[in-house]
Short mmCIF file of C-alpha atoms in Angstrom, two decimals:
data_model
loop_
_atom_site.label_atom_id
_atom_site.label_comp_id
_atom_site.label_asym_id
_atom_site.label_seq_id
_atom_site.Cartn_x
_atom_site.Cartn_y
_atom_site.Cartn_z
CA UNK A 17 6.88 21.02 -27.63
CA UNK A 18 7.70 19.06 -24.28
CA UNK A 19 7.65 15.20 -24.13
CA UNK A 20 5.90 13.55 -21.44
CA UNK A 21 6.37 9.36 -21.49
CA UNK A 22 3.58 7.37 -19.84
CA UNK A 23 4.72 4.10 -19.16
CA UNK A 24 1.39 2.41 -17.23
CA UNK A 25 -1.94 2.63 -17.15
CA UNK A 26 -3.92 5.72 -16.88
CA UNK A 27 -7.09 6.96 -17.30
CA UNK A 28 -7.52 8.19 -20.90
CA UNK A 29 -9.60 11.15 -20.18
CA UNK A 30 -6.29 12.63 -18.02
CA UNK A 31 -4.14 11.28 -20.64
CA UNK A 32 -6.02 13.49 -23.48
CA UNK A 33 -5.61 16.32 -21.06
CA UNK A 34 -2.07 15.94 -21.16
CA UNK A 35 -1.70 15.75 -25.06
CA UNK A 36 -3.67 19.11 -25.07
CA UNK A 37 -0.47 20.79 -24.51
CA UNK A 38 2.50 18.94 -24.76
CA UNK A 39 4.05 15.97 -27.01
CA UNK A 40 2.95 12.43 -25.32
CA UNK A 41 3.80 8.90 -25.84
CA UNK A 42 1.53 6.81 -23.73
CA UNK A 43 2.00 3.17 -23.68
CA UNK A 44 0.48 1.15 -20.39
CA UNK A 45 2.79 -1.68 -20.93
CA UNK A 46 6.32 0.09 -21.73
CA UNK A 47 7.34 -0.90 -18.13
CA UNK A 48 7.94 -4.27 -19.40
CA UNK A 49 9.95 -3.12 -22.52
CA UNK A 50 13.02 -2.36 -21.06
CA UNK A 51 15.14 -1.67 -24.49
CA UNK A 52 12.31 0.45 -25.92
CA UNK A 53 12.11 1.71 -22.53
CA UNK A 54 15.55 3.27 -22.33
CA UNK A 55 15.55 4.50 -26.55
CA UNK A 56 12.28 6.53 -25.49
CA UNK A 57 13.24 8.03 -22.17
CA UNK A 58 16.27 10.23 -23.49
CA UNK A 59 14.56 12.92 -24.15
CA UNK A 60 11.32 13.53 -22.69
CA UNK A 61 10.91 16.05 -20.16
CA UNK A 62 8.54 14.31 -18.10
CA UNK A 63 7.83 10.47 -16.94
CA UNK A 64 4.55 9.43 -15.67
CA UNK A 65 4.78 5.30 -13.74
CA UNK A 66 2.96 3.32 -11.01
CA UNK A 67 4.83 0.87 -9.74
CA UNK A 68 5.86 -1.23 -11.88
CA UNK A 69 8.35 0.90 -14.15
CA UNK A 70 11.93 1.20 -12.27
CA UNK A 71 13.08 4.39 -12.45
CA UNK A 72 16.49 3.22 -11.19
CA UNK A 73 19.92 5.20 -11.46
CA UNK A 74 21.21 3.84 -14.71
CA UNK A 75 17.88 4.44 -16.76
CA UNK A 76 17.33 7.78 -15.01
CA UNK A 77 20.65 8.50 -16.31
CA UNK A 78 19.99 8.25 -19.85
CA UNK A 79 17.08 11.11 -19.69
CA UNK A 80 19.08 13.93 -20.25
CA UNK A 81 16.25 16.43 -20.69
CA UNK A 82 13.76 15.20 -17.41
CA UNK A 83 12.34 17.04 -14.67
CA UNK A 84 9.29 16.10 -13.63
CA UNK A 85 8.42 12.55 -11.91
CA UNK A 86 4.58 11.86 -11.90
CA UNK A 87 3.70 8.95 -9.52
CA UNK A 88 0.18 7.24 -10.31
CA UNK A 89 0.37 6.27 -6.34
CA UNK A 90 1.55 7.03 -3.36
CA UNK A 91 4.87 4.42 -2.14
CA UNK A 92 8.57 6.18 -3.75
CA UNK A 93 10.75 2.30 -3.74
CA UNK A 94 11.00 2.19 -7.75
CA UNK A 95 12.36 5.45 -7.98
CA UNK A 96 15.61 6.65 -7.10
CA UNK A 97 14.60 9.41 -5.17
CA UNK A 98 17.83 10.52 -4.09
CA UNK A 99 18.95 10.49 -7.95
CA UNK A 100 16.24 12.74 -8.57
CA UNK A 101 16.62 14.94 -5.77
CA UNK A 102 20.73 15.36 -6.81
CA UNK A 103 19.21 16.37 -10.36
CA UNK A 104 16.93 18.68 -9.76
CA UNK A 105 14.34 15.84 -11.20
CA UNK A 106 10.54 16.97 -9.12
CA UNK A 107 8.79 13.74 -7.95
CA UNK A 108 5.12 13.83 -7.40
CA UNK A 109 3.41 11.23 -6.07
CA UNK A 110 -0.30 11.24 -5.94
CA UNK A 111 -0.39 11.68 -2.09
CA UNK A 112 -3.92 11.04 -0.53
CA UNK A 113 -5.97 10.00 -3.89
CA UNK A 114 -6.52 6.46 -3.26
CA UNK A 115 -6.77 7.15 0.68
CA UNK A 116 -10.41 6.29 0.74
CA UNK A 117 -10.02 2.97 -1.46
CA UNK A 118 -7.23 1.55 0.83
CA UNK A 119 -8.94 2.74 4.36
CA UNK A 120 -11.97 0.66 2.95
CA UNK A 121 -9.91 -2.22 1.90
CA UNK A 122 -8.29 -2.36 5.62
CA UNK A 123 -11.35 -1.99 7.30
CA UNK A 124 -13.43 -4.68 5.03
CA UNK A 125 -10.38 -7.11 6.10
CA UNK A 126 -10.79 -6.45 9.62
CA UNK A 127 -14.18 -7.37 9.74
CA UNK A 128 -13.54 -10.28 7.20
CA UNK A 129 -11.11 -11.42 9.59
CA UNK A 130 -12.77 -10.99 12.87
CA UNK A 131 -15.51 -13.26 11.41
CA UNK A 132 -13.46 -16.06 10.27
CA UNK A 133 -15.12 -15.46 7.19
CA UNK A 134 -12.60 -17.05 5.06
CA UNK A 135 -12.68 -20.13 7.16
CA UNK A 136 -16.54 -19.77 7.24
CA UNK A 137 -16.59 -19.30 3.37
CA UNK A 138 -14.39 -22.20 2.74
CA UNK A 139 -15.79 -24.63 4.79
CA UNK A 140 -20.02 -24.23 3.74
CA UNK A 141 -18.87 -24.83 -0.05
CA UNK A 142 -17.12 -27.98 0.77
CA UNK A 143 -20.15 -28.74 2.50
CA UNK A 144 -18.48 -28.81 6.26
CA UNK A 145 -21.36 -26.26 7.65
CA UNK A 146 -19.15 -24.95 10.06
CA UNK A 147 -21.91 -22.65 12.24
CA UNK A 148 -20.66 -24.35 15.73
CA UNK A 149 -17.41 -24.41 15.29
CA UNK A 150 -16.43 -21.03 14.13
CA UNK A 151 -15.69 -17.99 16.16
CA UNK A 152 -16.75 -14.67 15.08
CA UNK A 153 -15.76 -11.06 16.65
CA UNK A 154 -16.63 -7.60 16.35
CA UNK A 155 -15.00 -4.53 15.95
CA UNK A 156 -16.25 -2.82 18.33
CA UNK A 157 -14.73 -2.56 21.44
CA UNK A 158 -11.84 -3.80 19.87
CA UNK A 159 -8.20 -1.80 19.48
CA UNK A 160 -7.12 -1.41 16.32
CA UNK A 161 -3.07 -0.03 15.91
CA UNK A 162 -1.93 1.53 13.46
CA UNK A 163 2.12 1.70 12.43
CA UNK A 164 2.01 4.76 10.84
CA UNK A 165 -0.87 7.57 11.31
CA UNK A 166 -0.34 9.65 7.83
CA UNK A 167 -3.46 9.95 5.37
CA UNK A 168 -4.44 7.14 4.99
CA UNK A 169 -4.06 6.08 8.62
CA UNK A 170 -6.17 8.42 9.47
CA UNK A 171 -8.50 7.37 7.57
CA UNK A 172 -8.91 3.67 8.55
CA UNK A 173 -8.76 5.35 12.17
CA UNK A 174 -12.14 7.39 11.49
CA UNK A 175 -13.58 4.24 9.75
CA UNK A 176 -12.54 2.11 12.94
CA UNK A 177 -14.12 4.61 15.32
CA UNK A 178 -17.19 4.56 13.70
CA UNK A 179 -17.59 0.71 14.66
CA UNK A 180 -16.93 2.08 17.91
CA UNK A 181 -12.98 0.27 17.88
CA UNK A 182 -10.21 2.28 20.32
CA UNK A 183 -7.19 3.32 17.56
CA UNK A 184 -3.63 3.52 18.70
CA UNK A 185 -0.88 4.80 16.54
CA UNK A 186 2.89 4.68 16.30
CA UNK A 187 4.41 7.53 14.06
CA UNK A 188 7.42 9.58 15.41
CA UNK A 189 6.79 12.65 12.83
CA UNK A 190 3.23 13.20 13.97
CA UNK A 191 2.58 15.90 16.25
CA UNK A 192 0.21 15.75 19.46
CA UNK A 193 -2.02 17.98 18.11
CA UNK A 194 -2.86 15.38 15.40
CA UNK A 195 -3.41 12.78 17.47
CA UNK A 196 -5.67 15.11 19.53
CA UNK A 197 -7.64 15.85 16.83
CA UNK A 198 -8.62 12.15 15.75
CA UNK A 199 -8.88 11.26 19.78
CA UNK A 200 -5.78 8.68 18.83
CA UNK A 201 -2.93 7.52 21.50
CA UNK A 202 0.82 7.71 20.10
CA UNK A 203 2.43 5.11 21.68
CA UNK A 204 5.57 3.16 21.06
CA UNK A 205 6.17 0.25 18.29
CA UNK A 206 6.21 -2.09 21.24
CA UNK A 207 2.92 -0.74 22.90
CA UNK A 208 1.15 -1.69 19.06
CA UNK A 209 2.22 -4.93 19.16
CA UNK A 210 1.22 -5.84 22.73
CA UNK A 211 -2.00 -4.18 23.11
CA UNK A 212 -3.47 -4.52 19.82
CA UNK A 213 -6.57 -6.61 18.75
CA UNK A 214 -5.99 -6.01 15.10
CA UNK A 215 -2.62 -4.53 13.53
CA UNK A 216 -2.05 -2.21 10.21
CA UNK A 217 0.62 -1.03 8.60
CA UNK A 218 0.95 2.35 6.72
CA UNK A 219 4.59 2.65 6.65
CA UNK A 220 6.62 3.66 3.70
CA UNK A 221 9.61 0.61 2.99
CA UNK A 222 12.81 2.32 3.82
CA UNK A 223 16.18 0.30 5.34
CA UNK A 224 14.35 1.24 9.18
CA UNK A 225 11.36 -0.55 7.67
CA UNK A 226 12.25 -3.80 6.35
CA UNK A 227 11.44 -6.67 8.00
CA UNK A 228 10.08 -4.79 10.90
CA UNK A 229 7.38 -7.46 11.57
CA UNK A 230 9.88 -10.53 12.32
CA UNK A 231 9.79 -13.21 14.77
CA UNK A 232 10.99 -10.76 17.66
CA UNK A 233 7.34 -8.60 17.13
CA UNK A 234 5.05 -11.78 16.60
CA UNK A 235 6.11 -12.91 19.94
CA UNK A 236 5.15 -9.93 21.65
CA UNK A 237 1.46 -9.93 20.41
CA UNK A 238 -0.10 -11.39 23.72
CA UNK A 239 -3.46 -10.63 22.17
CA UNK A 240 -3.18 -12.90 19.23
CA UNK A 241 -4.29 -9.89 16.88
CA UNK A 242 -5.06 -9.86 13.09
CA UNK A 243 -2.02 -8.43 11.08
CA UNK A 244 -3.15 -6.36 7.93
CA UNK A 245 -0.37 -4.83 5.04
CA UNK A 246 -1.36 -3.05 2.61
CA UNK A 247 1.81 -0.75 2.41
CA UNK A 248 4.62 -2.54 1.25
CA UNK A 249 5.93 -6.24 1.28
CA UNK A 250 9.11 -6.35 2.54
CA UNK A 251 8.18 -5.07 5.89
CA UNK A 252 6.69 -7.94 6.86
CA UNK A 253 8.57 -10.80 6.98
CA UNK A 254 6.44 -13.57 5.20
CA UNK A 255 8.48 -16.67 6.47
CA UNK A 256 7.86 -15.30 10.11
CA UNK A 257 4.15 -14.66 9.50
CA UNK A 258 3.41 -18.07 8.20
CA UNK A 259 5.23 -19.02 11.73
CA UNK A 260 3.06 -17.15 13.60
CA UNK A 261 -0.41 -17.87 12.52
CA UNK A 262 1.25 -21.55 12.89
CA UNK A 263 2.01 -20.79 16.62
CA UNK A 264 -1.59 -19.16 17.36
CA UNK A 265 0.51 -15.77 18.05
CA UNK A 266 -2.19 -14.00 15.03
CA UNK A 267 -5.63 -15.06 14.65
CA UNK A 268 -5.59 -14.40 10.94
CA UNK A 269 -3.51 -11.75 8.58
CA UNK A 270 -4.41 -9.64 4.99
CA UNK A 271 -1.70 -9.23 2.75
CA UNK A 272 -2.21 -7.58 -0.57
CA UNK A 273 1.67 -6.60 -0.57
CA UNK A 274 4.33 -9.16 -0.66
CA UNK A 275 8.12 -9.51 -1.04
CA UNK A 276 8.09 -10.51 -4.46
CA UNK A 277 5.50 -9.47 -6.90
CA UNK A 278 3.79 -11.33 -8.48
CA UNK A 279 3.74 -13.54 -4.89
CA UNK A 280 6.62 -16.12 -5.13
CA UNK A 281 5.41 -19.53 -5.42
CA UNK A 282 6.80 -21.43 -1.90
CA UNK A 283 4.52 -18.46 -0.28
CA UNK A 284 1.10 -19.23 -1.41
CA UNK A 285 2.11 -22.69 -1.44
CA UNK A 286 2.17 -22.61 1.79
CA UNK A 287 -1.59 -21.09 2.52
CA UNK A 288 -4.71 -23.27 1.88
CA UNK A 289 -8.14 -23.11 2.70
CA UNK A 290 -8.33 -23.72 6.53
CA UNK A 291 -6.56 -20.68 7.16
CA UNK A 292 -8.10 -17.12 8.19
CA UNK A 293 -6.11 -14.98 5.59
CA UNK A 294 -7.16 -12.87 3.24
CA UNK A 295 -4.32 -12.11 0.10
CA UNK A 296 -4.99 -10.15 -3.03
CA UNK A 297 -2.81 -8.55 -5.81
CA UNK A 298 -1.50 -5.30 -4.68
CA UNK A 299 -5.45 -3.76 -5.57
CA UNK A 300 -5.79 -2.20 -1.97
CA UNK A 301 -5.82 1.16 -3.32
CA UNK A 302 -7.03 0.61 -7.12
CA UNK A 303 -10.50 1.13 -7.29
CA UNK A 304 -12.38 2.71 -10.76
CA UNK A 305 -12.85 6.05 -8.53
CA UNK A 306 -9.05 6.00 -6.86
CA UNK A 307 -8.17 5.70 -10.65
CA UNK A 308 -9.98 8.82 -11.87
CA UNK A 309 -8.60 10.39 -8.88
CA UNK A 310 -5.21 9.56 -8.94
CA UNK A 311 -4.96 10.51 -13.06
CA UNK A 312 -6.60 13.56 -12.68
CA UNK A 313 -4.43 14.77 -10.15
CA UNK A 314 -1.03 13.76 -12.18
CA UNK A 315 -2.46 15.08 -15.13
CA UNK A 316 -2.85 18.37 -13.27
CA UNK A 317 0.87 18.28 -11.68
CA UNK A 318 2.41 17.62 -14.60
CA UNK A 319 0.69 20.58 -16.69
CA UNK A 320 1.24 22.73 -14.12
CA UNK A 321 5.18 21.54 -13.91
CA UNK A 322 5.91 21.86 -17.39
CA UNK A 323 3.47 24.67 -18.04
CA UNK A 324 5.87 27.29 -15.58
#
């Protein structure tokens, strides 16, 4: 009987479907035992993570007997794709399951942020009543740019155009037609960061990606816009960020990816509650539905992997 290792959490129902047919060891927290880890990978067939688990070269190494990859997400950076790719190893990543949950999450920040409602929130429990002195915005009328127009861009972009926002996209592999279809503009990095009124990123971290919000794109937002990532961590540079909102180049920002997970310490340090920001723990795109969703799907990749 195959082997299939599940190494995070996911849903039980997909989990029983799994153990219908083939031999599985499922243990949510084995990403953290890296010895155990390593004894159990060697010869399973199949390898089922989220994010956490790093499927690196040396422990990929040690699975003699695996072919088959099952991401509980969408983002690739703990897995050494090209490994996999050399080894005829199949890596499926749950593309498009928790589109709806993150879309949501970037559109409730927007609004969040537009209102000042973290400023608002934190200064009527202190007492401050802050009704005169805070400024509040709408989304409509606004333009909201995107860096990056795949699913779930085009997602928040439908959401956004409901409140009646203009979307703008950057995304060199998308074709006109696309951006036809969801009445978007392509334009350039540059025209995102100067004409935008709020800012989110959908980009997957490669070595193009890193650090591509830096000091050099902060200083060409003229419009002061709200900066939301919910992709991944290291493409926004966090030191630079901080700057910014310092220097009034971003009227707030909504992070719930970060360089260093959990968030290192001299970050949140540095953020208090006077400022319009918004951070949570890499939930974006975990919601109880996005869950069900993303397991099912998995589930159903990896039986029909292994079952062929």
């Amino acid at each position: 009987m195959k082997k299939v290792l599940i190494t995070e959490f996911m849903e039980q129902e997909s989990v029983d479907k799994i153990s219908e047919l083939f031999d599985v060891n499922y243990d949510p927290s084995l990403h953290e035992k890296l010895e155990i880890l390593s004894s159990q990978i060697v010869d399973v067939d199949a390898v089922i993570v989220r994010n956490k688990t790093q499927l690196n070269e040396e422990l990929l190494t040690q699975a003699k007997n695996l072919c088959f990859v099952g991401r509980l997400g969408v983002g690739l950076d703990n897995i050494n794709t090209d490994f996999c790719s050399s080894n005829n190893i199949k890596v499926q990543p749950a593309t498009g399951m928790n589109a709806d949950s993150v879309a949501e999450y970037v559109i409730s920040c927007a609004l969040s942020l537009l209102k000042n409602i973290p400023i608002s929130h934190n200064g009527t429990i202190i007492g401050n009543w802050p009704r005169t002195t805070i400024e509040s915005r709408e989304l409509g009328g606004k333009t909201l740019g995107l860096l990056g127009f795949g699913v779930i861009g085009k997602k928040v972009c439908r959401l956004a155009q409901v409140f009646g926002a203009k979307v703008i996209a950057y995304d060199p592999f998308v074709p006109d037609s696309d951006a036809k279809k969801y009445n978007v503009s392509l334009v350039s990095q540059n025209d995102i960061f100067v004409n935008s009124d709020v800012i989110s990123i959908h980009l997957p971290l490669t070595d193009e990606t890193k650090d591509l919000i830096n000091k050099s794109s902060f200083s060409l937002m003229k419009r002061a816009p709200i900066v939301i990532n919910s992709s991944r961590g290291s493409i926004v540079n966090e030191k630079d960020l901080l700057k910014a909102y310092s220097d009034n180049l971003i009227k707030g920002f909504a992070l719930d990816v970060y360089s260093s997970e959990p968030v290192n310490e001299n970050f949140y340090k540095q953020v208090n509650g006077s400022m319009n920001c918004i951070l949570t723990p890499h939930t974006s795109g975990v919601t109880v539905e996005s869950n069900i969703r993303v397991s099912q799907f998995i589930a159903d990749k990896t039986i029909q992997f292994l079952g062929n």
